[in-house]
Amino acid sequence: MTPLIDPFARPISYLRVSVTDRCDFRCTYCMAEHMQFLPKKDLLTLEELDRLCSSFIRLGVQKLRITGGEPLVRRDILTFFRSISRHLDSGALKELTLTTNGSQLAKFAGDLAACGIRRVNVSLDTLDPAKFAEITRWGRLPQVLEGIEAARAAGLRVKINTVALKGFNEDELFPLLDWCAKEDHDLTFIEVMPMGEMGEELRLDQYWPLKDLRARLAERFTLTDLAERSGGPARYVRIEETGQKVGFITPLTHNFCESCNRVRVTCTGELYMCLGQEDMADLRAPLRASPGDEALEQAIRAAIARKPKGHDFDYSRQTVRGQVSRHMSHTGG
Ligand code: SAM
Ligand code: SF4
């Protein structure tokens, strides 16, 4: 079978799938407090999600990341993980992983490890319980820390993802770094993105460019750029004094589009070829049209043939240009 290659000769080897739009948190930069969630009939069933992921794997996807919303609040999600892990056993899939807010990890870590998951990304923006409650609205820090501990106990490697928020966690840069060093977690900072219709001013107020964050780090430490790339927007540095590796995800710069190897599917089966563009292909209709996967694979190929060269996010004029109207919890971070 010919693998998926887009018009700019980029092989598509990485798929991120959102399995739900729901979440037990309401992070202020991600969701409104009172969200209208999708009716259940619109969501892909676990079987449909399995068919969809399996088709992508047949077409050459080697890395699968499950996200949301909060993936671990989807009912029976372990059934999906158990089933899809057959592709790890066969060797077709090299890595199965997830991005989570950590709230349910204490319950699921052991089972996830048993499915062949080796690493999880846990989003954590602050180590202060009061600030944690403020930014996540509904979240509680001790529950997440307990989940992270359970993940470690189950043998999972934990990467902490921290959204850099001006005036919110600027003062926690070094405490977060120290904590990750002590706990042996990798750490990646994410620049806040203009997602959803949450108000331009708020978003620009919160915008803490990672180049500023990096400069602050460099005041205290010697940073060495690492060549390591993931095909995504992350760049890594090593902190010479501690040996720690720190990642920076700057989705607003164009420096990663040329090596982009990924696409995203929402929980309703919309395939987004680029996080920063509105163009998408509906995969739910071909999934539901026939029990076979031929129409589905045709739709996937047709969509990849229109993957754009890059995105149009731009903060440079102090207005949010190229803003996309969907929330992160919809496209799945
Ligand atoms: N609920 C899971 C979690 O929080 O890890 C998975 C889904 S969440 C949408 C995925 C990632 O997107 C999280 O690390 C979150 O911090 C990040 N995110 C959400 N909204 C964002 C925004 N506006 N800008 C940058 N990152 C955002
Ligand atoms: Fe939920 Fe993750 Fe969005 Fe926070 S960032 S509201 S945890 S989906």
Tab-separated table of C-alpha atoms and ligand atoms in Angstrom:
chain	number	residue	atom	x	y	z
A	1	MET	CA	0.000	0.000	0.000
A	2	THR	CA	1.398	3.451	-0.900
A	3	PRO	CA	2.019	5.457	2.254
A	4	LEU	CA	0.497	8.881	2.811
A	5	ILE	CA	2.652	11.636	1.329
A	6	ASP	CA	1.352	15.174	1.051
A	7	PRO	CA	1.860	17.599	-1.886
A	8	PHE	CA	4.999	18.986	-0.233
A	9	ALA	CA	6.602	15.524	-0.029
A	10	ARG	CA	6.001	15.241	3.709
A	11	PRO	CA	5.174	11.684	4.831
A	12	ILE	CA	2.273	11.599	7.285
A	13	SER	CA	3.398	9.322	10.107
A	14	TYR	CA	1.810	10.918	13.155
A	15	LEU	CA	-1.889	11.041	13.968
A	16	ARG	CA	-3.488	12.802	16.915
A	17	VAL	CA	-7.015	11.756	17.702
A	18	SER	CA	-9.420	13.505	20.008
A	19	VAL	CA	-11.738	10.915	21.529
A	20	THR	CA	-14.067	13.335	23.315
A	21	ASP	CA	-14.786	17.054	23.512
A	22	ARG	CA	-15.700	16.742	27.189
A	23	CYS	CA	-13.474	17.442	30.114
A	24	ASP	CA	-13.579	17.472	33.898
A	25	PHE	CA	-11.619	20.773	33.898
A	26	ARG	CA	-12.428	24.148	32.344
A	27	CYS	CA	-8.986	25.676	31.761
A	28	THR	CA	-9.543	29.353	31.045
A	29	TYR	CA	-7.404	29.403	27.868
A	30	CYS	CA	-9.103	26.304	26.500
A	31	MET	CA	-12.801	26.300	27.366
A	32	ALA	CA	-15.580	28.601	28.411
A	33	GLU	CA	-17.005	27.827	31.818
A	34	HIS	CA	-20.317	26.746	30.381
A	35	MET	CA	-19.543	24.712	27.334
A	36	GLN	CA	-22.101	23.233	24.998
A	37	PHE	CA	-20.844	19.744	24.319
A	38	LEU	CA	-21.677	17.692	21.264
A	39	PRO	CA	-24.618	15.318	21.197
A	40	LYS	CA	-23.493	11.738	21.640
A	41	LYS	CA	-24.713	10.612	18.201
A	42	ASP	CA	-22.224	12.979	16.573
A	43	LEU	CA	-19.265	11.339	18.279
A	44	LEU	CA	-17.459	8.470	16.667
A	45	THR	CA	-18.093	5.275	18.589
A	46	LEU	CA	-15.113	3.437	20.041
A	47	GLU	CA	-15.399	0.924	17.190
A	48	GLU	CA	-15.390	3.734	14.621
A	49	LEU	CA	-12.370	5.305	16.301
A	50	ASP	CA	-10.632	1.958	16.081
A	51	ARG	CA	-11.436	1.549	12.370
A	52	LEU	CA	-10.287	5.070	11.673
A	53	CYS	CA	-6.965	4.707	13.538
A	54	SER	CA	-6.378	1.280	12.029
A	55	SER	CA	-6.849	2.718	8.527
A	56	PHE	CA	-4.305	5.447	9.202
A	57	ILE	CA	-1.894	2.845	10.570
A	58	ARG	CA	-2.372	0.758	7.428
A	59	LEU	CA	-1.545	3.913	5.448
A	60	GLY	CA	1.728	4.433	7.294
A	61	VAL	CA	0.987	6.207	10.566
A	62	GLN	CA	3.500	4.998	13.162
A	63	LYS	CA	2.750	7.219	16.085
A	64	LEU	CA	-0.696	7.695	17.577
A	65	ARG	CA	-1.501	10.234	20.272
A	66	ILE	CA	-4.888	10.148	21.965
A	67	THR	CA	-6.167	13.441	23.267
A	68	GLY	CA	-9.377	15.411	23.831
A	69	GLY	CA	-11.064	17.096	25.722
A	70	GLU	CA	-9.909	14.815	28.449
A	71	PRO	CA	-9.391	11.372	26.884
A	72	LEU	CA	-9.659	9.523	30.186
A	73	VAL	CA	-13.213	10.762	30.846
A	74	ARG	CA	-14.545	9.039	27.718
A	75	ARG	CA	-16.602	6.083	28.838
A	76	ASP	CA	-14.907	2.706	28.309
A	77	ILE	CA	-11.824	4.322	26.837
A	78	LEU	CA	-9.737	1.377	28.043
A	79	THR	CA	-11.603	-0.836	25.601
A	80	PHE	CA	-10.257	1.373	22.813
A	81	PHE	CA	-6.696	1.353	24.174
A	82	ARG	CA	-6.751	-2.420	24.660
A	83	SER	CA	-7.974	-2.973	21.137
A	84	ILE	CA	-5.693	-0.518	19.350
A	85	SER	CA	-2.630	-1.881	21.190
A	86	ARG	CA	-2.744	-4.866	18.797
A	87	HIS	CA	-0.951	-2.624	16.310
A	88	LEU	CA	1.908	-2.203	18.791
A	89	ASP	CA	2.105	-5.982	19.116
A	90	SER	CA	2.241	-6.371	15.332
A	91	GLY	CA	4.963	-3.717	15.058
A	92	ALA	CA	2.920	-1.547	12.645
A	93	LEU	CA	2.538	1.116	15.306
A	94	LYS	CA	5.741	2.282	16.982
A	95	GLU	CA	4.208	4.418	19.691
A	96	LEU	CA	0.846	4.793	21.390
A	97	THR	CA	0.563	7.690	23.766
A	98	LEU	CA	-1.828	10.218	25.255
A	99	THR	CA	-2.112	13.779	26.465
A	100	THR	CA	-4.070	14.113	29.682
A	101	ASN	CA	-4.797	16.550	32.462
A	102	GLY	CA	-3.820	13.776	34.877
A	103	SER	CA	-7.030	13.828	36.906
A	104	GLN	CA	-7.868	10.196	36.146
A	105	LEU	CA	-4.354	8.792	35.965
A	106	ALA	CA	-4.401	7.316	39.450
A	107	LYS	CA	-7.234	5.109	38.228
A	108	PHE	CA	-5.887	4.275	34.760
A	109	ALA	CA	-2.075	4.341	34.828
A	110	GLY	CA	-1.604	0.604	35.442
A	111	ASP	CA	-4.016	-0.412	32.682
A	112	LEU	CA	-2.503	2.065	30.237
A	113	ALA	CA	0.961	0.656	30.879
A	114	ALA	CA	-0.425	-2.841	30.337
A	115	CYS	CA	-1.662	-1.692	26.889
A	116	GLY	CA	1.891	-0.879	25.869
A	117	ILE	CA	1.809	2.847	26.558
A	118	ARG	CA	5.250	3.991	27.670
A	119	ARG	CA	4.894	7.757	27.951
A	120	VAL	CA	2.181	10.239	28.844
A	121	ASN	CA	2.056	13.991	28.529
A	122	VAL	CA	0.449	15.629	31.532
A	123	SER	CA	-0.615	19.261	31.345
A	124	LEU	CA	0.291	21.221	34.450
A	125	ASP	CA	0.643	24.997	34.496
A	126	THR	CA	1.329	25.651	38.178
A	127	LEU	CA	2.355	23.887	41.383
A	128	ASP	CA	0.321	26.242	43.536
A	129	PRO	CA	-3.017	24.633	44.543
A	130	ALA	CA	-4.923	27.930	44.562
A	131	LYS	CA	-3.596	29.011	41.164
A	132	PHE	CA	-4.261	25.539	39.811
A	133	ALA	CA	-7.907	25.817	40.879
A	134	GLU	CA	-8.070	29.270	39.297
A	135	ILE	CA	-6.663	28.345	35.886
A	136	THR	CA	-8.461	24.987	35.543
A	137	ARG	CA	-11.631	26.314	37.263
A	138	TRP	CA	-12.720	22.763	38.213
A	139	GLY	CA	-9.415	20.977	38.764
A	140	ARG	CA	-7.689	20.080	42.019
A	141	LEU	CA	-3.904	19.889	42.152
A	142	PRO	CA	-3.461	17.031	44.678
A	143	GLN	CA	-5.513	14.713	42.465
A	144	VAL	CA	-3.265	15.466	39.484
A	145	LEU	CA	-0.063	15.037	41.495
A	146	GLU	CA	-1.382	11.707	42.716
A	147	GLY	CA	-2.091	10.727	39.096
A	148	ILE	CA	1.428	11.671	38.043
A	149	GLU	CA	2.821	9.579	40.889
A	150	ALA	CA	0.665	6.621	39.819
A	151	ALA	CA	1.951	6.974	36.250
A	152	ARG	CA	5.514	6.821	37.470
A	153	ALA	CA	4.746	3.835	39.694
A	154	ALA	CA	3.282	2.061	36.640
A	155	GLY	CA	6.542	2.635	34.761
A	156	LEU	CA	5.268	5.403	32.493
A	157	ARG	CA	7.576	8.238	31.585
A	158	VAL	CA	5.881	11.581	32.253
A	159	LYS	CA	6.337	14.737	30.243
A	160	ILE	CA	4.909	17.868	31.795
A	161	ASN	CA	3.344	20.364	29.361
A	162	THR	CA	3.089	23.871	30.728
A	163	VAL	CA	1.302	26.676	28.928
A	164	ALA	CA	3.373	29.852	29.412
A	165	LEU	CA	0.991	32.518	30.698
A	166	LYS	CA	2.093	36.024	31.307
A	167	GLY	CA	1.298	37.281	34.789
A	168	PHE	CA	0.216	33.805	35.813
A	169	ASN	CA	3.116	31.386	35.933
A	170	GLU	CA	6.057	33.628	35.074
A	171	ASP	CA	7.186	33.454	38.690
A	172	GLU	CA	7.035	29.666	38.635
A	173	LEU	CA	9.541	29.135	35.860
A	174	PHE	CA	12.354	28.020	38.157
A	175	PRO	CA	10.181	26.192	40.737
A	176	LEU	CA	8.600	24.158	37.912
A	177	LEU	CA	11.993	23.399	36.456
A	178	ASP	CA	13.373	22.332	39.854
A	179	TRP	CA	10.363	20.166	40.544
A	180	CYS	CA	10.678	18.406	37.179
A	181	ALA	CA	14.395	17.841	37.799
A	182	LYS	CA	13.710	16.376	41.223
A	183	GLU	CA	10.923	14.141	39.934
A	184	ASP	CA	12.778	13.272	36.724
A	185	HIS	CA	10.001	14.491	34.406
A	186	ASP	CA	10.687	16.095	31.060
A	187	LEU	CA	9.260	19.588	30.710
A	188	THR	CA	7.907	21.416	27.685
A	189	PHE	CA	6.544	24.930	27.569
A	190	ILE	CA	3.734	25.800	25.153
A	191	GLU	CA	3.017	29.254	23.819
A	192	VAL	CA	-0.643	30.167	24.265
A	193	MET	CA	-2.559	29.976	20.986
A	194	PRO	CA	-5.466	32.054	19.709
A	195	MET	CA	-8.068	29.287	19.771
A	196	GLY	CA	-11.795	29.660	20.171
A	197	GLU	CA	-13.740	32.872	20.494
A	198	MET	CA	-12.451	33.699	23.941
A	199	GLY	CA	-11.690	37.343	23.427
A	200	GLU	CA	-8.705	38.841	21.703
A	201	GLU	CA	-7.637	40.986	24.592
A	202	LEU	CA	-7.493	38.156	27.052
A	203	ARG	CA	-5.408	36.073	24.708
A	204	LEU	CA	-2.957	38.872	23.959
A	205	ASP	CA	-2.723	39.701	27.660
A	206	GLN	CA	-1.751	36.157	28.429
A	207	TYR	CA	0.740	35.873	25.637
A	208	TRP	CA	4.204	35.203	27.052
A	209	PRO	CA	6.500	34.627	24.077
A	210	LEU	CA	8.752	31.648	24.651
A	211	LYS	CA	11.728	33.625	23.426
A	212	ASP	CA	11.284	35.795	26.527
A	213	LEU	CA	10.882	32.734	28.733
A	214	ARG	CA	14.005	31.261	27.205
A	215	ALA	CA	15.943	34.476	27.790
A	216	ARG	CA	14.920	34.354	31.431
A	217	LEU	CA	16.200	30.763	31.683
A	218	ALA	CA	19.459	31.801	30.065
A	219	GLU	CA	20.044	34.398	32.790
A	220	ARG	CA	20.554	31.552	35.228
A	221	PHE	CA	21.623	28.574	33.111
A	222	THR	CA	23.721	27.650	30.100
A	223	LEU	CA	21.381	26.441	27.347
A	224	THR	CA	22.521	24.237	24.482
A	225	ASP	CA	20.212	23.821	21.488
A	226	LEU	CA	19.587	20.194	20.642
A	227	ALA	CA	19.217	19.022	17.059
A	228	GLU	CA	16.463	16.622	18.093
A	229	ARG	CA	13.184	17.228	16.230
A	230	SER	CA	9.882	15.439	16.410
A	231	GLY	CA	8.426	16.663	13.126
A	232	GLY	CA	6.308	18.974	15.219
A	233	PRO	CA	6.637	22.462	16.630
A	234	ALA	CA	8.830	21.474	19.603
A	235	ARG	CA	12.463	22.558	19.926
A	236	TYR	CA	14.636	21.286	22.723
A	237	VAL	CA	17.508	22.659	24.779
A	238	ARG	CA	19.712	21.026	27.374
A	239	ILE	CA	20.381	22.875	30.603
A	240	GLU	CA	24.060	22.195	31.118
A	241	GLU	CA	24.037	22.741	34.883
A	242	THR	CA	21.324	20.143	35.553
A	243	GLY	CA	21.377	17.963	32.423
A	244	GLN	CA	17.635	18.560	32.008
A	245	LYS	CA	16.036	18.655	28.579
A	246	VAL	CA	13.450	21.386	28.138
A	247	GLY	CA	11.102	21.710	25.166
A	248	PHE	CA	9.533	24.791	23.632
A	249	ILE	CA	6.408	24.574	21.507
A	250	THR	CA	5.931	27.765	19.570
A	251	PRO	CA	3.049	27.053	17.233
A	252	LEU	CA	2.886	30.687	16.194
A	253	THR	CA	6.147	30.574	14.351
A	254	HIS	CA	6.430	28.994	10.946
A	255	ASN	CA	9.704	27.271	11.651
A	256	PHE	CA	8.245	23.803	11.845
A	257	CYS	CA	5.726	23.599	9.022
A	258	GLU	CA	8.245	22.363	6.480
A	259	SER	CA	8.829	19.161	8.436
A	260	CYS	CA	5.218	18.684	9.549
A	261	ASN	CA	4.423	14.970	9.675
A	262	ARG	CA	1.057	15.107	11.420
A	263	VAL	CA	-2.674	15.432	11.053
A	264	ARG	CA	-5.518	15.545	13.584
A	265	VAL	CA	-8.904	13.945	13.817
A	266	THR	CA	-11.641	15.310	16.057
A	267	CYS	CA	-14.045	13.175	18.061
A	268	THR	CA	-16.654	13.644	15.324
A	269	GLY	CA	-14.325	12.383	12.616
A	270	GLU	CA	-13.222	15.678	11.111
A	271	LEU	CA	-9.728	15.393	9.727
A	272	TYR	CA	-7.754	18.623	10.058
A	273	MET	CA	-4.690	18.659	7.874
A	274	CYS	CA	-3.269	21.707	9.712
A	275	LEU	CA	-3.948	22.933	13.258
A	276	GLY	CA	-3.985	26.525	12.062
A	277	GLN	CA	-6.306	26.212	9.065
A	278	GLU	CA	-10.045	25.754	8.739
A	279	ASP	CA	-9.936	23.209	5.914
A	280	MET	CA	-11.002	19.746	6.975
A	281	ALA	CA	-12.408	16.527	5.613
A	282	ASP	CA	-15.338	14.650	7.083
A	283	LEU	CA	-14.353	11.033	7.734
A	284	ARG	CA	-17.503	10.123	9.644
A	285	ALA	CA	-19.662	9.896	6.526
A	286	PRO	CA	-17.397	7.388	4.753
A	287	LEU	CA	-16.949	5.499	8.055
A	288	ARG	CA	-20.712	5.161	8.417
A	289	ALA	CA	-21.463	4.650	4.733
A	290	SER	CA	-20.097	1.131	4.591
A	291	PRO	CA	-18.637	-1.473	6.911
A	292	GLY	CA	-15.560	-1.765	4.675
A	293	ASP	CA	-12.699	0.723	4.863
A	294	GLU	CA	-12.258	1.480	1.160
A	295	ALA	CA	-14.279	4.718	1.059
A	296	LEU	CA	-12.656	5.827	4.298
A	297	GLU	CA	-9.153	5.324	2.956
A	298	GLN	CA	-10.050	7.129	-0.248
A	299	ALA	CA	-11.328	10.089	1.781
A	300	ILE	CA	-8.117	10.116	3.847
A	301	ARG	CA	-5.948	10.097	0.728
A	302	ALA	CA	-7.979	12.859	-0.911
A	303	ALA	CA	-7.632	15.003	2.208
A	304	ILE	CA	-3.886	14.495	2.557
A	305	ALA	CA	-3.567	15.600	-1.056
A	306	ARG	CA	-4.790	19.039	0.103
A	307	LYS	CA	-2.615	19.401	3.216
A	308	PRO	CA	-1.539	23.052	3.173
A	309	LYS	CA	2.031	24.197	3.324
A	310	GLY	CA	1.617	25.972	6.661
A	311	HIS	CA	-0.595	28.012	8.939
A	312	ASP	CA	-1.360	31.720	9.274
A	313	PHE	CA	-1.211	32.465	13.001
A	314	ASP	CA	0.338	35.855	13.583
A	315	TYR	CA	0.581	37.919	16.753
A	316	SER	CA	3.046	40.376	15.302
A	317	ARG	CA	0.650	43.301	14.814
A	318	GLN	CA	-0.833	43.053	18.280
A	319	THR	CA	-4.035	41.685	16.895
A	320	VAL	CA	-4.810	38.061	16.530
A	321	ARG	CA	-4.677	37.344	12.832
A	322	GLY	CA	-5.229	33.963	11.329
A	323	GLN	CA	-7.257	33.043	14.373
A	324	VAL	CA	-9.224	29.845	14.076
A	325	SER	CA	-12.635	29.713	15.628
A	326	ARG	CA	-12.548	26.217	17.098
A	327	HIS	CA	-11.436	25.433	20.611
A	328	MET	CA	-8.352	23.403	21.408
A	329	SER	CA	-10.563	20.839	23.099
A	330	HIS	CA	-12.258	20.337	19.720
A	331	THR	CA	-9.163	19.774	17.592
A	332	GLY	CA	-7.368	18.062	20.413
A	333	GLY	CA	-4.271	20.060	21.265
B	1	SAM	N1	-7.201	17.500	28.478
B	1	SAM	C1	-5.905	17.086	28.066
B	1	SAM	C2	-4.838	18.018	28.624
B	1	SAM	O1	-5.178	19.063	29.145
B	1	SAM	O2	-3.679	17.643	28.520
B	1	SAM	C3	-5.735	16.952	26.572
B	1	SAM	C4	-6.370	18.006	25.696
B	1	SAM	S1	-5.705	19.636	25.871
B	1	SAM	C5	-6.700	20.512	24.708
B	1	SAM	C6	-4.113	19.474	25.099
B	1	SAM	C7	-3.117	20.566	25.379
B	1	SAM	O3	-3.561	21.745	24.781
B	1	SAM	C8	-2.896	20.869	26.858
B	1	SAM	O4	-1.515	20.778	27.150
B	1	SAM	C9	-3.375	22.292	26.983
B	1	SAM	O5	-2.634	22.986	27.936
B	1	SAM	C10	-3.164	22.817	25.587
B	1	SAM	N2	-3.982	23.980	25.247
B	1	SAM	C11	-5.314	24.163	25.386
B	1	SAM	N3	-5.702	25.380	24.958
B	1	SAM	C12	-4.567	26.003	24.528
B	1	SAM	C13	-4.298	27.277	23.974
B	1	SAM	N4	-5.249	28.155	23.757
B	1	SAM	N5	-3.000	27.560	23.664
B	1	SAM	C14	-2.013	26.664	23.868
B	1	SAM	N6	-2.201	25.443	24.379
B	1	SAM	C15	-3.468	25.117	24.717
B	2	SF4	FE1	-9.658	20.159	29.655
B	2	SF4	FE2	-7.205	19.880	28.689
B	2	SF4	FE3	-8.783	21.899	27.854
B	2	SF4	FE4	-7.862	21.946	30.312
B	2	SF4	S1	-6.621	22.016	28.439
B	2	SF4	S2	-10.008	22.332	29.700
B	2	SF4	S3	-7.804	19.833	30.845
B	2	SF4	S4	-9.130	19.758	27.516
